[in-house]
Each structure stands twice: as C-alpha cells, then as structure tokens.
CSV table of C-alpha atoms in Angstrom, one decimal:
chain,number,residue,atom,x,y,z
H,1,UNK,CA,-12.3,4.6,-11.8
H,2,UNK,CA,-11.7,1.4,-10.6
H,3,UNK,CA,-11.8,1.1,-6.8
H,4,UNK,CA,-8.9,-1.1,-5.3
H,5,UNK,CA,-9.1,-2.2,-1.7
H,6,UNK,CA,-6.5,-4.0,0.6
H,7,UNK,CA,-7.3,-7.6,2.5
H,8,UNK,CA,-4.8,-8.9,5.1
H,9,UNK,CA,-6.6,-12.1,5.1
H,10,UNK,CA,-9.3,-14.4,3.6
H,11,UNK,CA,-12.1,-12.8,5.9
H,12,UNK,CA,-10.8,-9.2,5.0
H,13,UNK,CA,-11.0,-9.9,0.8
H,14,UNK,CA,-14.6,-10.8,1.6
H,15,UNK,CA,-15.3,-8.0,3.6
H,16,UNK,CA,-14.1,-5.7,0.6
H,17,UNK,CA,-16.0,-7.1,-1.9
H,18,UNK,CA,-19.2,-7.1,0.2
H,19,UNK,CA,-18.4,-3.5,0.9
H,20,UNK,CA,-18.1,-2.9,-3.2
H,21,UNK,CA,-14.3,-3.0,-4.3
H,22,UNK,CA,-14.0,-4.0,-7.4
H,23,UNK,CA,-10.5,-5.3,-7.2
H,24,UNK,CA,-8.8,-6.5,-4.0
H,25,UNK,CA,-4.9,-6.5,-3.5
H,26,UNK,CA,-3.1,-9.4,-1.6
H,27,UNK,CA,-0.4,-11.5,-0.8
H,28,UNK,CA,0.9,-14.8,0.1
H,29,UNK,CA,2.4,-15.8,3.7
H,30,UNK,CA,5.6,-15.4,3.0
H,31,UNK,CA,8.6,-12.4,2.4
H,32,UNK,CA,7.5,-11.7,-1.1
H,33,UNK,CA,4.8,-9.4,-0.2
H,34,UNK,CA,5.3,-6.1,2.0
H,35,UNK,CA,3.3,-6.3,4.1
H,36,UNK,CA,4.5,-9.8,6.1
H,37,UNK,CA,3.4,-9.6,9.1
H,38,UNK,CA,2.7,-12.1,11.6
H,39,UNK,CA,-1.0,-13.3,11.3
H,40,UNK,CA,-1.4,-11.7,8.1
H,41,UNK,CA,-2.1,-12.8,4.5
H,42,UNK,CA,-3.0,-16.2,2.2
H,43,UNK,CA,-1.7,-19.4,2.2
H,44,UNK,CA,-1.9,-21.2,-1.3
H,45,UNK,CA,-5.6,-22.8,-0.5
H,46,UNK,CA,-6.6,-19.4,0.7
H,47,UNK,CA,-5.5,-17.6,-1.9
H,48,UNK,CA,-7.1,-20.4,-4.4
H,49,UNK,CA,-10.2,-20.2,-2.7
H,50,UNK,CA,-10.4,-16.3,-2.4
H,51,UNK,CA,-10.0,-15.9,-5.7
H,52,UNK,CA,-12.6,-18.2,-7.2
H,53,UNK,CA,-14.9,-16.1,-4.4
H,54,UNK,CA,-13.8,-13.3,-6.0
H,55,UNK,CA,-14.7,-14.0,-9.6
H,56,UNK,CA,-18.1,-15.7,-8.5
H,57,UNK,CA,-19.0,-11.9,-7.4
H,58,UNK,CA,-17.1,-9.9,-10.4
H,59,UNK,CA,-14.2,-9.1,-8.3
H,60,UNK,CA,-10.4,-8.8,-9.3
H,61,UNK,CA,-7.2,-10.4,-7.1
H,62,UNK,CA,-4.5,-9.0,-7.8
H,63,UNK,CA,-1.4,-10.6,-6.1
H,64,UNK,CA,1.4,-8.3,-4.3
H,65,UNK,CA,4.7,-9.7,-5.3
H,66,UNK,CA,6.4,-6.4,-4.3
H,67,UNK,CA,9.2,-7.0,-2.1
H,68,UNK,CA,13.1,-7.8,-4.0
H,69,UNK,CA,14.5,-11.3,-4.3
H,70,UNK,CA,17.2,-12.2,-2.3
H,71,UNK,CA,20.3,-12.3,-4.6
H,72,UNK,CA,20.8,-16.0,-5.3
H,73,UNK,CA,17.8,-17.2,-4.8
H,74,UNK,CA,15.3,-16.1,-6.5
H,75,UNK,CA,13.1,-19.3,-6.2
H,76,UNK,CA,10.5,-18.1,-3.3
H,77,UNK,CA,9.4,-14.9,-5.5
H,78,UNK,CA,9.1,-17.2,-8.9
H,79,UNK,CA,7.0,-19.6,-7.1
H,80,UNK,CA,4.8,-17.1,-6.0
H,81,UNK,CA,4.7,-15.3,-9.6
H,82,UNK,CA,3.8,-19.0,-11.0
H,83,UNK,CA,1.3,-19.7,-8.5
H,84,UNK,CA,-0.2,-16.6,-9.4
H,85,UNK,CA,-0.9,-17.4,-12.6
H,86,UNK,CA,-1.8,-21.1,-12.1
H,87,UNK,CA,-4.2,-19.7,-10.0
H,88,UNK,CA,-5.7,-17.6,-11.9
H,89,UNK,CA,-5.3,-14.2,-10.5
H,90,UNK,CA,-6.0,-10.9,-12.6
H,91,UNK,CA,-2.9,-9.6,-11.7
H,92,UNK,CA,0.3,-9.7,-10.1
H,93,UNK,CA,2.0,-6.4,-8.7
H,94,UNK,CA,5.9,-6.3,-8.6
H,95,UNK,CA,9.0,-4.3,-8.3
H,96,UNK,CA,11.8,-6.2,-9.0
H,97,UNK,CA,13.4,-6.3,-12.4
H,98,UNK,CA,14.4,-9.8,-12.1
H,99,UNK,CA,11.1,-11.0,-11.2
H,100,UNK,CA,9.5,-8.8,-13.8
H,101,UNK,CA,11.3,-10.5,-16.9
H,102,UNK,CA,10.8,-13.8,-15.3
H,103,UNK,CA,7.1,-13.0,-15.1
H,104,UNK,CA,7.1,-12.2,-18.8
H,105,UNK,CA,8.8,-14.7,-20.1
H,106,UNK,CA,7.6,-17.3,-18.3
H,107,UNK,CA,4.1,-16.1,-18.5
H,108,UNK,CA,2.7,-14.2,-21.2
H,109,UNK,CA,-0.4,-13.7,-20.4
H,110,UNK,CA,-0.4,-12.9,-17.0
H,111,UNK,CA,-1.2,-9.0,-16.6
H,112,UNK,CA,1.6,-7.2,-14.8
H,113,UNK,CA,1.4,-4.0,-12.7
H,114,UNK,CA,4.0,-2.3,-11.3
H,115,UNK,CA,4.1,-1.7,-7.5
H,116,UNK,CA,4.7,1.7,-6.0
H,117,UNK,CA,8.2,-0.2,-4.5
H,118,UNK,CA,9.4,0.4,-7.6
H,119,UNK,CA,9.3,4.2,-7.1
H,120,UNK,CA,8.4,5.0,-10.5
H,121,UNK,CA,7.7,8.5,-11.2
H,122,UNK,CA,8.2,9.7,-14.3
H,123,UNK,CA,7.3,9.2,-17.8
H,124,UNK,CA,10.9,7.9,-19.2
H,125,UNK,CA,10.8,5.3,-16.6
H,126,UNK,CA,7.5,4.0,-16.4
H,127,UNK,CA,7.8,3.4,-20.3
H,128,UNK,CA,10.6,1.4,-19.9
H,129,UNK,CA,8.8,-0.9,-17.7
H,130,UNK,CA,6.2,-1.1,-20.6
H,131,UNK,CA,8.2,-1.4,-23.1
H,132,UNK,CA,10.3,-4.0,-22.0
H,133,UNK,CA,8.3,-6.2,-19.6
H,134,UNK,CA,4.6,-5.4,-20.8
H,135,UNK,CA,3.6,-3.9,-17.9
H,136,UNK,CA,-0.3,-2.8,-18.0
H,137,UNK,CA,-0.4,-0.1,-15.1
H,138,UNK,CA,1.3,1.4,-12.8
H,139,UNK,CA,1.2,2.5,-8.9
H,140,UNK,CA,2.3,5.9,-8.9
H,141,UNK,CA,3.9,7.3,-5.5
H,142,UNK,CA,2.6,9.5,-2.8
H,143,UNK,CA,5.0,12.0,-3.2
H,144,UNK,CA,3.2,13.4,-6.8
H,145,UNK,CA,0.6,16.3,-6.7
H,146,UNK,CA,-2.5,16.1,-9.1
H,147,UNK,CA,-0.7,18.0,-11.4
H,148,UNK,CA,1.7,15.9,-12.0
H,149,UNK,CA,-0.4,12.6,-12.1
H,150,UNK,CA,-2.2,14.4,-14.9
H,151,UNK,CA,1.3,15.1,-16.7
H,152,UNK,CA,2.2,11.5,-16.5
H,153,UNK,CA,-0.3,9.8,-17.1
H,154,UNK,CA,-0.9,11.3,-20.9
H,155,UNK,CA,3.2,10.5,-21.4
H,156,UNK,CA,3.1,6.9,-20.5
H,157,UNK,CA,1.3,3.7,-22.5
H,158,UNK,CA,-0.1,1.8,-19.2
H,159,UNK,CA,-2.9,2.7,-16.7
H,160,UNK,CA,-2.0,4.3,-13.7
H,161,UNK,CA,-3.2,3.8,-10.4
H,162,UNK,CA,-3.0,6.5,-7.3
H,163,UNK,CA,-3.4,6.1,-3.4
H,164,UNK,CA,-7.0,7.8,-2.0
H,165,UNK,CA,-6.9,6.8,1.5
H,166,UNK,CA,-4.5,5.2,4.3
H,167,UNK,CA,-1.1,5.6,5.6
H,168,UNK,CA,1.6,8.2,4.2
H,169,UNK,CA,5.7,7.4,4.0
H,170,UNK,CA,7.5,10.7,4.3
H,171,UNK,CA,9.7,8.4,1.9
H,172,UNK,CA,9.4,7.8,-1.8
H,173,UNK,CA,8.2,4.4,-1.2
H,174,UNK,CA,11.0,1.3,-2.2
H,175,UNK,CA,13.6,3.6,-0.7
H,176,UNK,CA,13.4,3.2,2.9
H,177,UNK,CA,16.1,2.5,4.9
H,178,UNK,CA,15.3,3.7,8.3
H,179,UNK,CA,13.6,0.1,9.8
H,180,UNK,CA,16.1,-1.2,8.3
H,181,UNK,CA,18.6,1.0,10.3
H,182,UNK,CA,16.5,0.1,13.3
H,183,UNK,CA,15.9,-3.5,13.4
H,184,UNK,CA,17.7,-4.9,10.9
H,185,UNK,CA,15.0,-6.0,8.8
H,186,UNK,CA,14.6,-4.2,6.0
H,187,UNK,CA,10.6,-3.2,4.5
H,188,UNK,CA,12.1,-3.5,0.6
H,189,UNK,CA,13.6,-7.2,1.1
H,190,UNK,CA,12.3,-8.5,4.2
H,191,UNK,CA,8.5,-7.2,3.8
H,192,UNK,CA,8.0,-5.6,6.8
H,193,UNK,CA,8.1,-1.8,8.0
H,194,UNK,CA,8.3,-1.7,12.2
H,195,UNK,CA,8.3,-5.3,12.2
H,196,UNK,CA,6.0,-7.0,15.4
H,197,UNK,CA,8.2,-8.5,17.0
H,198,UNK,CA,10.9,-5.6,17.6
H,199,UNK,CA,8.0,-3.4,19.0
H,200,UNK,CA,7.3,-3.2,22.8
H,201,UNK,CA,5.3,-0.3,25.1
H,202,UNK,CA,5.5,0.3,28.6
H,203,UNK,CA,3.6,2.6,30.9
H,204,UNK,CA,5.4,5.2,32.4
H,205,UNK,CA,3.4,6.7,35.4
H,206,UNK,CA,0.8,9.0,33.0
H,207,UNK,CA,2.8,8.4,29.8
H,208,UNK,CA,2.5,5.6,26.9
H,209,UNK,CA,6.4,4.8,26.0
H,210,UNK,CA,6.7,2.8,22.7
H,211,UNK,CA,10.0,1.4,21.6
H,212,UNK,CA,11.4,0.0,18.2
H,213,UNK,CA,14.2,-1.6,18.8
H,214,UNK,CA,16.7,0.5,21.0
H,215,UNK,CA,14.7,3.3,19.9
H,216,UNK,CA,11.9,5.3,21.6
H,217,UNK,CA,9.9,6.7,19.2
H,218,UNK,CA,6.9,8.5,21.5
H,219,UNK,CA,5.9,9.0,24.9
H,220,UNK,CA,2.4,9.6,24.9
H,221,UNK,CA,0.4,11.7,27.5
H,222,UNK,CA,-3.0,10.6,28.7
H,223,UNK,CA,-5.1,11.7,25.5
H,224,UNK,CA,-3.2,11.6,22.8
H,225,UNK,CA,-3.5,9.3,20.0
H,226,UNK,CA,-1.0,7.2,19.5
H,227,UNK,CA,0.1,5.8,16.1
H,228,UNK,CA,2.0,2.2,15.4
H,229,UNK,CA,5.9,3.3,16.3
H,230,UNK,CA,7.6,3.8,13.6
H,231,UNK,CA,10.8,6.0,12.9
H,232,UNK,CA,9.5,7.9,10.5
H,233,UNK,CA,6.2,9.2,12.6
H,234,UNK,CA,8.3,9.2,16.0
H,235,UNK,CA,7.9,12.2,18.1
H,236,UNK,CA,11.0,13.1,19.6
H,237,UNK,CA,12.8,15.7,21.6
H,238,UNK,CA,15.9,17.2,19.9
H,239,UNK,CA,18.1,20.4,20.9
H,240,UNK,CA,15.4,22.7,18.6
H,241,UNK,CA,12.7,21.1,20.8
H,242,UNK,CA,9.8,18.5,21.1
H,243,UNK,CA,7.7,17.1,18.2
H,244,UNK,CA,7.5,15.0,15.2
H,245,UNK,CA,11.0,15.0,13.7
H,246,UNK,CA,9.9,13.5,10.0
H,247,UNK,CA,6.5,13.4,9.9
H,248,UNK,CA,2.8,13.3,11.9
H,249,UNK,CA,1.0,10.6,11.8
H,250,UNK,CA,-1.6,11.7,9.4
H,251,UNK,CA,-3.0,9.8,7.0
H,252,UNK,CA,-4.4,10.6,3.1
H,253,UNK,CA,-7.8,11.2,2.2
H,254,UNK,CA,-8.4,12.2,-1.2
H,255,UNK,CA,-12.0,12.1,-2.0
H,256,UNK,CA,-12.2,15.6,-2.3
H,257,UNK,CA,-10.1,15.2,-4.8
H,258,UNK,CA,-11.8,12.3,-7.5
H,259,UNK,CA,-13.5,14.7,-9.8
H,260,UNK,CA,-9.4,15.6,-10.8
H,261,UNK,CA,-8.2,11.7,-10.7
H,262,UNK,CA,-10.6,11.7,-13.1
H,263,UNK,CA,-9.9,14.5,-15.0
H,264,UNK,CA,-6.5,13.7,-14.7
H,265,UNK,CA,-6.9,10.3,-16.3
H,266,UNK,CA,-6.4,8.2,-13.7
H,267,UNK,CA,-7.8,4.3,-14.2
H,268,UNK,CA,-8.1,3.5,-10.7
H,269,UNK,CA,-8.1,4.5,-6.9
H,270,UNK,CA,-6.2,2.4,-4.1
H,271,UNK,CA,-6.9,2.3,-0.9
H,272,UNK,CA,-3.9,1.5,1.7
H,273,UNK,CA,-4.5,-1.0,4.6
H,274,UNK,CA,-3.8,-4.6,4.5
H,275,UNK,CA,-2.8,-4.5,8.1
H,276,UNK,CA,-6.0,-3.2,8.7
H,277,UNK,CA,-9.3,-4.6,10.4
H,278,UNK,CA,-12.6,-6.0,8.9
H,279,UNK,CA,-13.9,-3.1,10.9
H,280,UNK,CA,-11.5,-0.3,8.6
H,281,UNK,CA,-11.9,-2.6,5.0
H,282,UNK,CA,-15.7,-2.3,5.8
H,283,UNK,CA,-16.0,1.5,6.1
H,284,UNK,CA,-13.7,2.7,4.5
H,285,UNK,CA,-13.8,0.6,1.7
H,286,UNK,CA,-18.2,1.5,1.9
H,287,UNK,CA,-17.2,5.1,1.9
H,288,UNK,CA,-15.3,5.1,-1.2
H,289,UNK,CA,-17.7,2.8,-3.5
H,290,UNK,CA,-20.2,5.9,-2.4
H,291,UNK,CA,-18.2,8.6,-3.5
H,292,UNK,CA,-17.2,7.0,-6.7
H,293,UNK,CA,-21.1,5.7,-7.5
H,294,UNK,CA,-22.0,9.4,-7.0
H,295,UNK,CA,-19.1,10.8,-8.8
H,296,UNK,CA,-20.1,8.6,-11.6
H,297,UNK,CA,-23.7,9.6,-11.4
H,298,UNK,CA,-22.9,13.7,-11.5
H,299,UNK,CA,-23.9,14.0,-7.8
H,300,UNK,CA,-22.1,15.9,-5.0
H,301,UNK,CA,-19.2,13.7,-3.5
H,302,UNK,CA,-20.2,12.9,0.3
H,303,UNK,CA,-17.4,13.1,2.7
H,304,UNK,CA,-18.5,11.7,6.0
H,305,UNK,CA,-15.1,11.7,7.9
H,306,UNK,CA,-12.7,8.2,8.0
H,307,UNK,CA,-10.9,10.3,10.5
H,308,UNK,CA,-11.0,7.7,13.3
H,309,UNK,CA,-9.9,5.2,10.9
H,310,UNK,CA,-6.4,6.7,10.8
H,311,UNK,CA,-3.5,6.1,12.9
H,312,UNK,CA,-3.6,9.7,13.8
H,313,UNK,CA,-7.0,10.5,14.0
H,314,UNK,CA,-6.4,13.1,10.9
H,315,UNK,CA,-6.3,13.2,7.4
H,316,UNK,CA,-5.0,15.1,4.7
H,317,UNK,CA,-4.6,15.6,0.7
H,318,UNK,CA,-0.8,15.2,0.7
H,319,UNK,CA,1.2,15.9,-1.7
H,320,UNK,CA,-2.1,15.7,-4.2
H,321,UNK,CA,-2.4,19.4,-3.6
H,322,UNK,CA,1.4,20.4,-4.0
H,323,UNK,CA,2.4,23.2,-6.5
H,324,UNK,CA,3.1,22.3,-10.2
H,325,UNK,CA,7.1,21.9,-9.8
C-alpha cells in the first residue's frame, strides 16, 4: 500500500520523503486548501520547487484543492487546479463538483482524487464521480469500519485511500458546521477548522481556560493534556455533568489494522497532519514506512506507540473496528 504523508510546508515535504513517504499531500497559501492556516503551506515557487524535489527522490505531490468555491468566483480554485498541472503534480485532490469538471475538461490528463470533503461513502456515489469526472481514487471517511471499506472498495472502479493515523472529526468530514457556528469561518469554504486567530487561553489560578470565540471549550487542571480547542473535542459542564460533550480528543492509529487494509483492498494509507511539526512528519511518518516494509515482507507489524504525538495523548482504531451495519 502506498503510504501518504502530510507537509504543512516546504521543510515538512522534505522531512516526509526522507522519513519514506512515498507520496506527500499539500496545498497552496491560499483558501483553496483546508487546512489554511497562518504560516502554513506553499507558495507557487515552493510548490514548483518541492515537487521537482520530490520526483528527483521517487516521490508523489499531490495538491489539496479541497475546500468549495465561492459562488461567483470560481477563479482562485481554477488557478490553483491549472497551476497544478502546469506544474507538474501527480495529483490534485478535490471536492467540489464545479472544480472537478473544470479539472477534466480543462485538463485531461491530470489524475484526479477525490478528497474525503466530499464525504463519499458509498458505492453509487463514488462511481458517479468516476464515471463522470474520471476520478482515479478516492479518500474514504473516518466514519467506515474495515468491513465496510472492504465492501466498497470491490463496488467502485477507482482506488481508495483510508486514514491510518492523526486527528478524528466526530463529523462526516465536508459537513461541519460547528466552527462555522463559532467564528464565522467556515472549515468547508474558508479552509480552516478553529481558525488561529479566534483562539485565545488564559490562566486561571491552577486551571488552563481556552476559548473559541465566545466559547470556552476546556479548563484544564494542572496535568492534563490539553488538545487545540475546538467545539467538537470541548469538555464542558452541562446539567447531566462534566466531560467531553462530542468527542475526546483521541486520535486514530490503525497499524494494527494493515494486514486487513490490505486484505480489504485498499491502495493506499494516509496519514493526517499538515498542521503538524517536522518533529510529528518525522516519526510518525518513520513509523509507518516500518510497519508497511514489514507487512510487505511477512514479518510481525511493530507498534512502538505515536501516543505522544496525538493531541490527546491516546489513540484508537475508530470506527475501523465498528460492527458490519
């Protein structure tokens, strides 16, 4: 299985490819990627740059054009699809339908995947993305057990492509609207989830407080880890009590579980992150390339822990293991 890794920036995409990803996902500095964040991501010369590193080595870039154009102007998002291509990139990833028959039309050749923001999770509609736009794999969602990715992936006419490691969304992803409730920026559109610069802590005698927006979302006693504030993992007290309302912050490991991606067809493994350090892309990206070289080989999968490389200091299968619905 192909082994997909995250970089937030020029220094990160070498840091993955170093570490033995054989593809790296990225995006330009601008709102047509999701994960815009100050600091983050490629400007054109970057992304240029990186991806002739890339190729030098035997690495894939494959460009994240996942967020949904703005209606009336589309321009910024078909700028980025062309540049893509002029480029040279292996790929581009996107979700909207707009952008995806501009991207065939206009460009042929250039191999599309679909993004996990398009929330496609069934058979019927992943082949209409084939069969109408030529799409070549697709990002399945978090929220499907192994089961299930098995039961797809021999109904569909594309690769697919499953999560291993990083954050979980309690949402199926491209159908969030609680930052957007909270900030006014919305994670689908405006490419960010929690966005920077509506996110503030303050110490409160022995407690942590973070806020989003008008919202606290934790108050963290000395010793407990505390994860990027987000509604979704906010720990809150209610009328039934204290604790995490939607979800923990946990994040998905599922090493234990390649010998069935395998089995279950899967082309390649993704590993979430591109907010994340060298430091993270480096091991965890290292930890992966092991298990797969010894999966490959017929030897026992090692699973050193990546705990401290989650938000919450804890990992988990997810939905992976979920009964057969």
């Amino acid at each position: 299985m192909e082994l997909v890794c995250p970089a937030g920036t020029p220094a990160s995409l070498r840091t993955a490819i170093e570490a033995g990803a054989d593809a790296v996902y990225c995006g330009f500095r601008d709102e047509t990627n999701a994960r815009n964040f100050p600091g983050l991501n490629f400007s054109r010369d970057e992304m240029r740059a990186s991806i002739s590193y890339a190729r030098e080595r035997g690495a894939k870039v494959l460009i994240a054009i996942n967020t949904f154009a703005r209606a009336g102007d589309p321009g910024p998002w078909r700028r980025a699809v062309d540049d893509a291509a002029a480029f040279g990139a292996n790929a581009v990833i996107l979700a909207d339908l707009g952008l995806l028959g501009y991207a065939a039309t206009t460009h042929p050749r250039l191999r599309l995947h679909l993004s996990v923001q398009a929330a496609a999770a069934s058979a019927d509609s992943i082949n209409f993305y084939v069969g109408r736009f030529g799409v070549k794999r697709v990002v399945l969602p978090r929220v499907l057990s192994v089961a299930e990715i098995a039961a797809v992936t021999r109904a569909v006419s594309c690769e697919t492509e499953t999560f291993a490691f990083g954050g979980l969304c309690v949402m199926t992803e491209g159908r969030c609207s609680l930052s957007s409730y909270a900030t006014g920026k919305s994670p689908n559109m405006n490419g960010v989830c929690s966005p920077a610069s509506h996110v503030s802590y303050r110490q409160d005698g022995d407690c942590l407080v973070s806020r989003l927006g008008e919202f606290t979302i934790d108050r963290s006693d000395s010793g407990r880890p505390v994860g990027y504030p987000t509604l979704c993992k906010g720990h809150f007290r209610t009328t039934a009590g204290q604790g995490y309302l939607f979800e923990e912050p946990v994040s998905l490991d599922a090493r234990r579980l390649l010998p069935e991606l395998r089995t279950a067809g899967v082309t390649a493994i993704k590993i979430e992150g591109r907010q994340r350090s060298r430091a993270y892309i480096k091991a965890v990206v290292a930890a992966f390339r092991e298990a797969l070289d010894a999966l490959a080989a017929g030897t026992a999968v090692p699973i050193e822990s990546l705990a401290s490389m989650t938000e919450g200091q804890s990992v988990t299968s997810g939905a992976y293991r979920k009964a057969w619905r």
